[in-house]
XYZ file of N, CA, C and O in Angstrom:
604
model
N 110.383 119.232 96.064
C 109.920 117.942 96.562
C 110.793 117.492 97.727
O 111.990 117.777 97.755
N 110.186 116.730 98.626
C 110.933 116.177 99.748
C 111.810 115.018 99.273
O 111.443 114.281 98.356
N 112.948 114.851 99.921
C 113.815 113.712 99.647
C 113.187 112.484 100.289
O 112.833 112.510 101.474
N 113.034 111.408 99.527
C 112.432 110.197 100.084
C 113.408 109.539 101.061
O 114.623 109.706 100.959
N 112.863 108.777 101.994
C 113.667 108.242 103.100
C 114.807 107.348 102.628
O 115.893 107.374 103.215
N 114.607 106.573 101.579
C 115.685 105.668 101.146
C 116.889 106.432 100.607
O 118.008 105.916 100.616
N 116.678 107.676 100.153
C 117.797 108.493 99.676
C 118.523 109.188 100.824
O 119.562 109.804 100.615
N 117.968 109.083 102.027
C 118.602 109.696 103.192
C 119.564 108.739 103.893
O 120.279 109.134 104.800
N 119.577 107.481 103.468
C 120.504 106.493 104.023
C 121.884 106.750 103.420
O 122.004 106.926 102.201
N 122.912 106.767 104.249
C 124.269 106.987 103.737
C 124.757 105.735 103.012
O 125.196 104.771 103.645
N 124.679 105.765 101.717
C 125.071 104.613 100.905
C 126.585 104.407 100.884
O 127.053 103.349 100.481
N 127.354 105.391 101.315
C 128.805 105.235 101.366
C 129.249 104.371 102.540
O 130.361 103.843 102.529
N 128.399 104.221 103.543
C 128.759 103.406 104.707
C 127.926 102.128 104.808
O 128.197 101.288 105.654
N 126.926 101.992 103.944
C 126.027 100.839 103.989
C 126.746 99.563 103.553
O 127.462 99.555 102.550
N 126.552 98.506 104.303
C 127.169 97.214 104.001
C 126.102 96.211 103.593
O 124.906 96.442 103.781
N 126.546 95.071 103.089
C 125.612 93.994 102.771
C 124.897 93.568 104.052
O 125.485 93.552 105.128
N 123.615 93.220 103.922
C 122.836 92.788 105.070
C 121.356 92.947 104.799
O 120.937 93.142 103.654
N 120.579 92.890 105.866
C 119.129 93.014 105.759
C 118.668 94.057 106.768
O 118.922 93.920 107.968
N 118.004 95.090 106.263
C 117.644 96.232 107.081
C 116.149 96.529 106.990
O 115.524 96.249 105.973
N 115.617 97.123 108.047
C 114.262 97.645 107.996
C 114.386 99.045 107.396
O 114.954 99.949 108.007
N 113.865 99.190 106.200
C 113.958 100.462 105.492
C 112.903 101.450 105.983
O 113.187 102.621 106.183
N 111.683 100.930 106.161
C 110.597 101.791 106.629
C 109.430 100.953 107.108
O 109.320 99.784 106.752
N 108.587 101.580 107.895
C 107.349 100.946 108.357
C 106.222 101.904 108.027
O 106.239 103.071 108.442
N 105.269 101.425 107.258
C 104.102 102.217 106.856
C 102.854 101.471 107.296
O 102.465 100.496 106.641
N 102.264 101.901 108.398
C 101.098 101.204 108.918
C 101.479 99.775 109.266
O 102.366 99.549 110.085
N 100.842 98.817 108.603
C 101.136 97.403 108.895
C 102.086 96.776 107.876
O 102.190 95.559 107.787
N 102.810 97.608 107.130
C 103.743 97.107 106.114
C 105.170 97.478 106.489
O 105.482 98.643 106.735
N 106.039 96.455 106.513
C 107.462 96.673 106.763
C 108.198 96.468 105.442
O 108.057 95.428 104.788
N 108.992 97.470 105.056
C 109.835 97.367 103.868
C 111.233 96.992 104.319
O 111.859 97.717 105.094
N 111.701 95.850 103.821
C 113.062 95.393 104.111
C 113.968 95.722 102.938
O 113.603 95.551 101.775
N 115.154 96.162 103.265
C 116.226 96.427 102.313
C 117.175 95.242 102.432
O 117.880 95.107 103.427
N 117.134 94.347 101.467
C 118.034 93.188 101.463
C 119.206 93.568 100.564
O 119.150 93.443 99.346
N 120.260 94.070 101.190
C 121.390 94.642 100.469
C 122.416 93.559 100.175
O 123.041 93.015 101.071
N 122.595 93.249 98.915
C 123.408 92.113 98.491
C 124.768 92.507 97.923
O 125.646 91.662 97.760
N 124.928 93.769 97.634
C 126.204 94.313 97.146
C 126.449 95.625 97.861
O 125.517 96.360 98.192
N 127.703 95.942 98.111
C 128.043 97.209 98.747
C 127.744 98.333 97.759
O 128.234 98.307 96.636
N 126.921 99.296 98.176
C 126.606 100.399 97.269
C 127.864 101.140 96.798
O 128.827 101.307 97.562
N 127.838 101.541 95.565
C 128.911 102.311 94.940
C 130.251 101.585 94.979
O 131.297 102.213 94.880
N 130.211 100.256 95.100
C 131.437 99.476 95.196
C 131.969 98.987 93.856
O 133.018 98.349 93.805
N 131.248 99.255 92.794
C 131.704 98.836 91.471
C 131.307 97.423 91.094
O 131.511 97.003 89.958
N 130.764 96.673 92.046
C 130.318 95.294 91.801
C 128.819 95.263 92.026
O 128.351 95.489 93.140
N 128.062 95.024 90.956
C 126.605 95.071 91.032
C 126.010 93.745 90.594
O 126.680 92.925 89.976
N 124.758 93.533 90.925
C 124.074 92.311 90.514
C 123.934 92.316 88.993
O 123.382 93.271 88.431
N 124.433 91.282 88.326
C 124.256 91.215 86.871
C 122.764 91.088 86.543
O 122.016 90.410 87.258
N 122.335 91.719 85.470
C 120.914 91.725 85.123
C 120.325 90.324 85.039
O 119.263 90.046 85.595
N 121.024 89.424 84.343
C 120.455 88.086 84.147
C 120.343 87.311 85.457
O 119.358 86.632 85.715
N 121.348 87.441 86.320
C 121.307 86.759 87.623
C 120.258 87.389 88.533
O 119.537 86.689 89.249
N 120.145 88.706 88.488
C 119.152 89.415 89.300
C 117.745 89.001 88.879
O 116.868 88.809 89.733
N 117.544 88.824 87.594
C 116.243 88.410 87.081
C 115.892 87.004 87.581
O 114.785 86.754 88.058
N 116.850 86.095 87.494
C 116.633 84.734 87.995
C 116.380 84.754 89.494
O 115.475 84.080 89.999
N 117.182 85.526 90.216
C 117.026 85.646 91.664
C 115.619 86.132 92.000
O 114.979 85.619 92.921
N 115.133 87.111 91.249
C 113.789 87.631 91.482
C 112.741 86.536 91.322
O 111.853 86.388 92.168
N 112.829 85.765 90.248
C 111.845 84.701 90.022
C 111.866 83.683 91.164
O 110.812 83.262 91.650
N 113.064 83.296 91.601
C 113.178 82.271 92.637
C 112.836 82.813 94.024
O 112.155 82.140 94.813
N 113.286 84.010 94.341
C 113.013 84.620 95.638
C 111.506 84.848 95.797
O 110.900 84.481 96.808
N 110.884 85.429 94.783
C 109.443 85.684 94.848
C 108.653 84.385 94.917
O 107.689 84.274 95.685
N 109.061 83.391 94.140
C 108.364 82.098 94.163
C 108.457 81.472 95.543
O 107.458 80.992 96.089
N 109.659 81.493 96.131
C 109.825 80.909 97.460
C 108.984 81.670 98.491
O 108.225 81.056 99.260
N 109.118 82.988 98.522
C 108.415 83.792 99.528
C 106.903 83.626 99.416
O 106.205 83.504 100.428
N 106.411 83.556 98.183
C 104.965 83.475 97.981
C 104.417 82.055 98.114
O 103.215 81.837 97.958
N 105.308 81.107 98.419
C 104.896 79.742 98.727
C 105.273 79.356 100.154
O 105.053 78.221 100.561
N 105.840 80.300 100.902
C 106.286 80.024 102.267
C 105.101 80.032 103.228
O 103.973 80.349 102.858
N 105.390 79.718 104.464
C 104.394 79.785 105.533
C 103.773 81.176 105.614
O 102.626 81.327 106.018
N 104.537 82.188 105.212
C 104.106 83.578 105.346
C 103.554 84.158 104.048
O 103.461 85.371 103.891
N 103.184 83.302 103.109
C 102.775 83.749 101.775
C 101.668 84.800 101.802
O 101.657 85.704 100.960
N 100.759 84.713 102.734
C 99.667 85.681 102.788
C 100.113 87.041 103.318
O 99.365 88.016 103.247
N 101.328 87.115 103.841
C 101.865 88.369 104.371
C 102.916 88.990 103.456
O 103.404 90.081 103.735
N 103.270 88.309 102.373
C 104.238 88.837 101.408
C 103.494 89.782 100.471
O 102.531 89.389 99.816
N 103.947 91.010 100.415
C 103.317 91.999 99.539
C 104.105 92.154 98.246
O 103.539 92.213 97.159
N 105.425 92.195 98.351
C 106.245 92.458 97.166
C 107.662 91.939 97.389
O 108.220 92.085 98.476
N 108.244 91.385 96.340
C 109.657 91.006 96.296
C 110.176 91.523 94.970
O 109.660 91.142 93.918
N 111.162 92.398 95.004
C 111.667 92.922 93.738
C 113.019 93.584 93.863
O 113.416 94.032 94.942
N 113.729 93.660 92.746
C 115.091 94.209 92.747
C 115.117 95.728 92.844
O 114.179 96.413 92.441
N 116.220 96.234 93.377
C 116.470 97.677 93.411
C 117.023 98.091 92.048
O 117.811 97.355 91.450
N 116.650 99.252 91.620
C 117.145 99.757 90.341
C 118.654 99.919 90.297
O 119.267 99.798 89.228
N 119.284 100.146 91.442
C 120.737 100.325 91.487
C 121.495 99.011 91.405
O 122.719 98.999 91.355
N 120.755 97.901 91.411
C 121.307 96.551 91.292
C 122.217 96.169 92.463
O 123.171 95.412 92.305
N 121.885 96.679 93.657
C 122.647 96.286 94.840
C 121.839 95.434 95.802
O 122.349 95.036 96.849
N 120.592 95.144 95.469
C 119.796 94.320 96.367
C 118.348 94.236 95.960
O 117.982 94.552 94.821
N 117.530 93.820 96.929
C 116.108 93.612 96.727
C 115.323 94.280 97.835
O 115.812 94.426 98.952
N 114.100 94.652 97.505
C 113.144 95.072 98.513
C 112.199 93.910 98.768
O 111.814 93.189 97.853
N 111.859 93.743 100.023
C 110.876 92.759 100.445
C 109.877 93.492 101.325
O 110.260 94.069 102.346
N 108.626 93.506 100.912
C 107.578 94.153 101.695
C 106.707 93.076 102.317
O 106.206 92.188 101.621
N 106.570 93.175 103.646
C 105.838 92.179 104.426
C 104.844 92.868 105.352
O 105.102 93.967 105.830
N 103.751 92.199 105.635
C 102.837 92.661 106.673
C 103.546 92.512 108.016
O 104.391 91.625 108.204
N 103.178 93.350 108.965
C 103.857 93.314 110.266
C 103.367 92.204 111.186
O 103.818 92.097 112.320
N 102.471 91.339 110.696
C 102.070 90.192 111.511
C 103.131 89.090 111.487
O 103.012 88.097 112.193
N 104.181 89.289 110.691
C 105.329 88.388 110.678
C 106.469 89.124 111.371
O 106.828 90.245 110.979
N 107.041 88.522 112.382
C 108.105 89.184 113.141
C 109.345 89.393 112.270
O 109.550 88.698 111.263
N 110.154 90.329 112.676
C 111.419 90.575 111.982
C 112.278 89.314 112.019
O 112.876 88.931 111.016
N 112.294 88.641 113.159
C 113.086 87.410 113.283
C 112.597 86.345 112.298
O 113.418 85.665 111.654
N 111.291 86.177 112.188
C 110.748 85.186 111.252
C 111.011 85.587 109.804
O 111.235 84.730 108.943
N 110.998 86.882 109.533
C 111.286 87.341 108.169
C 112.747 87.083 107.822
O 113.051 86.634 106.704
N 113.648 87.338 108.749
C 115.068 87.036 108.512
C 115.238 85.548 108.218
O 115.947 85.167 107.279
N 114.592 84.708 108.985
C 114.684 83.259 108.757
C 114.115 82.882 107.394
O 114.703 82.082 106.667
N 112.986 83.460 107.026
C 112.386 83.159 105.726
C 113.325 83.573 104.592
O 113.490 82.852 103.614
N 113.964 84.731 104.724
C 114.911 85.187 103.700
C 116.098 84.231 103.626
O 116.523 83.838 102.538
N 116.621 83.834 104.773
C 117.714 82.848 104.782
C 117.282 81.545 104.116
O 118.037 80.959 103.330
N 116.097 81.093 104.429
C 115.583 79.859 103.821
C 115.404 80.031 102.318
O 115.706 79.117 101.537
N 114.940 81.192 101.896
C 114.783 81.470 100.463
C 116.128 81.426 99.758
O 116.262 80.852 98.666
N 117.141 81.989 100.394
C 118.471 81.988 99.784
C 119.035 80.574 99.720
O 119.731 80.220 98.766
N 118.733 79.749 100.720
C 119.123 78.345 100.667
C 118.434 77.621 99.519
O 119.057 76.810 98.811
N 117.167 77.915 99.325
C 116.406 77.347 98.206
C 117.043 77.743 96.870
O 117.252 76.901 95.990
N 117.407 79.010 96.743
C 118.019 79.493 95.497
C 119.390 78.849 95.302
O 119.726 78.407 94.196
N 120.181 78.771 96.358
C 121.541 78.221 96.266
C 121.549 76.773 95.794
O 122.491 76.332 95.139
N 120.501 76.042 96.131
C 120.437 74.615 95.787
C 119.491 74.322 94.619
O 119.318 73.161 94.249
N 118.909 75.339 94.030
C 117.875 75.125 93.015
C 118.423 74.417 91.783
O 119.496 74.751 91.282
N 117.677 73.453 91.318
C 117.969 72.747 90.067
C 116.680 72.685 89.271
O 115.592 72.627 89.830
N 116.800 72.677 87.969
C 115.614 72.523 87.136
C 115.225 73.805 86.441
O 115.992 74.767 86.363
N 114.006 73.805 85.969
C 113.470 74.931 85.211
C 113.097 76.063 86.165
O 112.366 75.869 87.130
N 113.583 77.240 85.875
C 113.288 78.419 86.679
C 111.800 78.752 86.518
O 111.310 78.831 85.383
N 111.081 78.934 87.610
C 109.647 79.250 87.512
C 109.404 80.545 86.734
O 110.159 81.508 86.862
N 108.362 80.541 85.940
C 107.939 81.747 85.237
C 108.818 82.155 84.079
O 108.946 83.340 83.793
N 109.431 81.208 83.398
C 110.348 81.560 82.314
C 109.850 81.157 80.927
O 110.632 81.020 80.002
N 108.560 81.002 80.788
C 107.981 80.818 79.463
C 107.596 82.194 78.927
O 107.281 83.102 79.712
N 107.594 82.372 77.611
C 107.275 83.692 77.042
C 105.919 84.234 77.477
O 105.764 85.454 77.618
N 104.971 83.372 77.737
C 103.647 83.833 78.162
C 103.666 84.323 79.612
O 102.820 85.114 80.016
N 104.675 83.917 80.391
C 104.755 84.239 81.818
C 105.673 85.416 82.135
O 105.578 86.005 83.216
N 106.599 85.733 81.243
C 107.657 86.694 81.567
C 107.961 87.558 80.353
O 108.075 87.048 79.239
N 108.132 88.837 80.574
C 108.404 89.772 79.495
C 109.830 89.786 79.005
O 110.161 90.475 78.040
N 110.714 89.040 79.665
C 112.113 88.948 79.244
C 112.614 87.548 79.601
O 113.595 87.375 80.305
N 111.896 86.554 79.118
C 112.081 85.170 79.545
C 113.443 84.574 79.194
O 113.844 83.579 79.789
N 114.177 85.167 78.287
C 115.471 84.606 77.872
C 116.644 85.080 78.746
O 117.694 84.467 78.733
N 116.456 86.166 79.479
C 117.577 86.741 80.234
C 117.602 86.200 81.663
O 117.047 86.800 82.587
N 118.228 85.053 81.834
C 118.359 84.406 83.143
C 119.737 83.796 83.279
O 120.369 83.424 82.281
N 120.194 83.679 84.534
C 121.484 83.056 84.807
C 121.406 82.389 86.185
O 121.659 83.026 87.215
N 121.052 81.117 86.186
C 120.883 80.376 87.434
C 122.199 80.213 88.180
O 122.235 80.362 89.406
N 123.275 79.922 87.486
C 124.561 79.718 88.171
C 124.975 80.957 88.956
O 125.415 80.853 90.111
N 124.841 82.121 88.361
C 125.205 83.361 89.066
C 124.240 83.659 90.209
O 124.652 84.127 91.259
N 122.953 83.388 90.006
C 121.976 83.593 91.078
C 122.324 82.716 92.284
O 122.218 83.154 93.436
N 122.747 81.504 92.014
C 123.126 80.586 93.094
C 124.342 81.102 93.857
O 124.400 81.023 95.088
N 125.308 81.669 93.148
C 126.502 82.228 93.806
C 126.118 83.391 94.717
O 126.633 83.518 95.832
N 125.229 84.247 94.235
C 124.773 85.388 95.040
C 124.066 84.891 96.299
O 124.295 85.396 97.396
N 123.216 83.888 96.131
C 122.485 83.333 97.281
C 123.453 82.748 98.309
O 123.300 82.995 99.518
N 124.454 82.017 97.857
C 125.439 81.421 98.781
C 126.206 82.505 99.522
O 126.454 82.386 100.727
N 126.582 83.556 98.819
C 127.287 84.662 99.462
C 126.412 85.301 100.538
O 126.871 85.545 101.667
N 125.149 85.549 100.212
C 124.262 86.197 101.175
C 123.929 85.294 102.360
O 123.670 85.784 103.462
N 123.957 83.997 102.159
C 123.734 83.089 103.287
C 124.828 83.261 104.333
O 124.556 83.191 105.532
N 126.059 83.522 103.899
C 127.134 83.749 104.870
C 126.949 85.099 105.566
O 127.224 85.218 106.758
N 126.468 86.095 104.834
C 126.244 87.423 105.418
C 125.146 87.364 106.470
O 125.265 87.932 107.558
N 124.050 86.676 106.156
C 122.874 86.675 107.031
C 122.836 85.515 108.023
O 121.882 85.420 108.799
N 123.835 84.664 108.020
C 123.823 83.451 108.853
C 123.472 83.748 110.304
O 122.670 83.059 110.907
N 124.070 84.756 110.885
C 123.816 85.093 112.288
C 123.125 86.440 112.437
O 123.234 87.089 113.485
N 122.429 86.869 111.397
C 121.742 88.173 111.412
C 120.620 88.152 112.443
O 119.875 87.187 112.541
N 120.513 89.203 113.205
C 119.511 89.333 114.257
C 118.707 90.612 114.062
O 119.115 91.500 113.307
N 117.611 90.730 114.771
C 116.780 91.924 114.717
C 117.611 93.184 114.969
O 117.415 94.208 114.314
N 118.557 93.083 115.904
C 119.408 94.243 116.248
C 120.228 94.723 115.065
O 120.651 95.873 115.020
N 120.494 93.841 114.110
C 121.303 94.201 112.945
C 120.499 94.903 111.854
O 121.082 95.367 110.873
N 119.171 94.958 112.001
C 118.337 95.458 110.910
C 118.191 96.973 110.874
O 117.549 97.493 109.968
N 118.798 97.694 111.824
C 118.760 99.159 111.791
C 119.913 99.666 110.934
O 121.025 99.132 111.003
N 119.631 100.674 110.131
C 120.701 101.258 109.296
C 121.763 101.846 110.172
O 121.551 102.367 111.216
């Protein structure tokens, strides 16, 4: 079998940030890298789960909601994938991600989708840790530009 493109990225040199992982037709896959790969510090499951609920809720309610295809965590627990239609510019996507992280950093109240009928693991959440991750990533992406999105 061929090695998939995401396994061809040198994870030993990859830093936190937001990258264009691939472009397939009109779909852009973003690699939102929130932890340094193989660094020993990974997204805790409960915080990652909360982050997923809030990030997806924000993205799917944003101005670009009709162009959001998928928001979900990486199995290695170092970040998230965001799949967007290419009718949203890279610059606008970076801004939307920054805005989403601001929303998460300041979120108060009941986490969306955390009733047993809505979620298959509704008890495993950690809002405080999700907020810390969002605040950290806001500093990473504060001045992120299109030029920074290449691996």
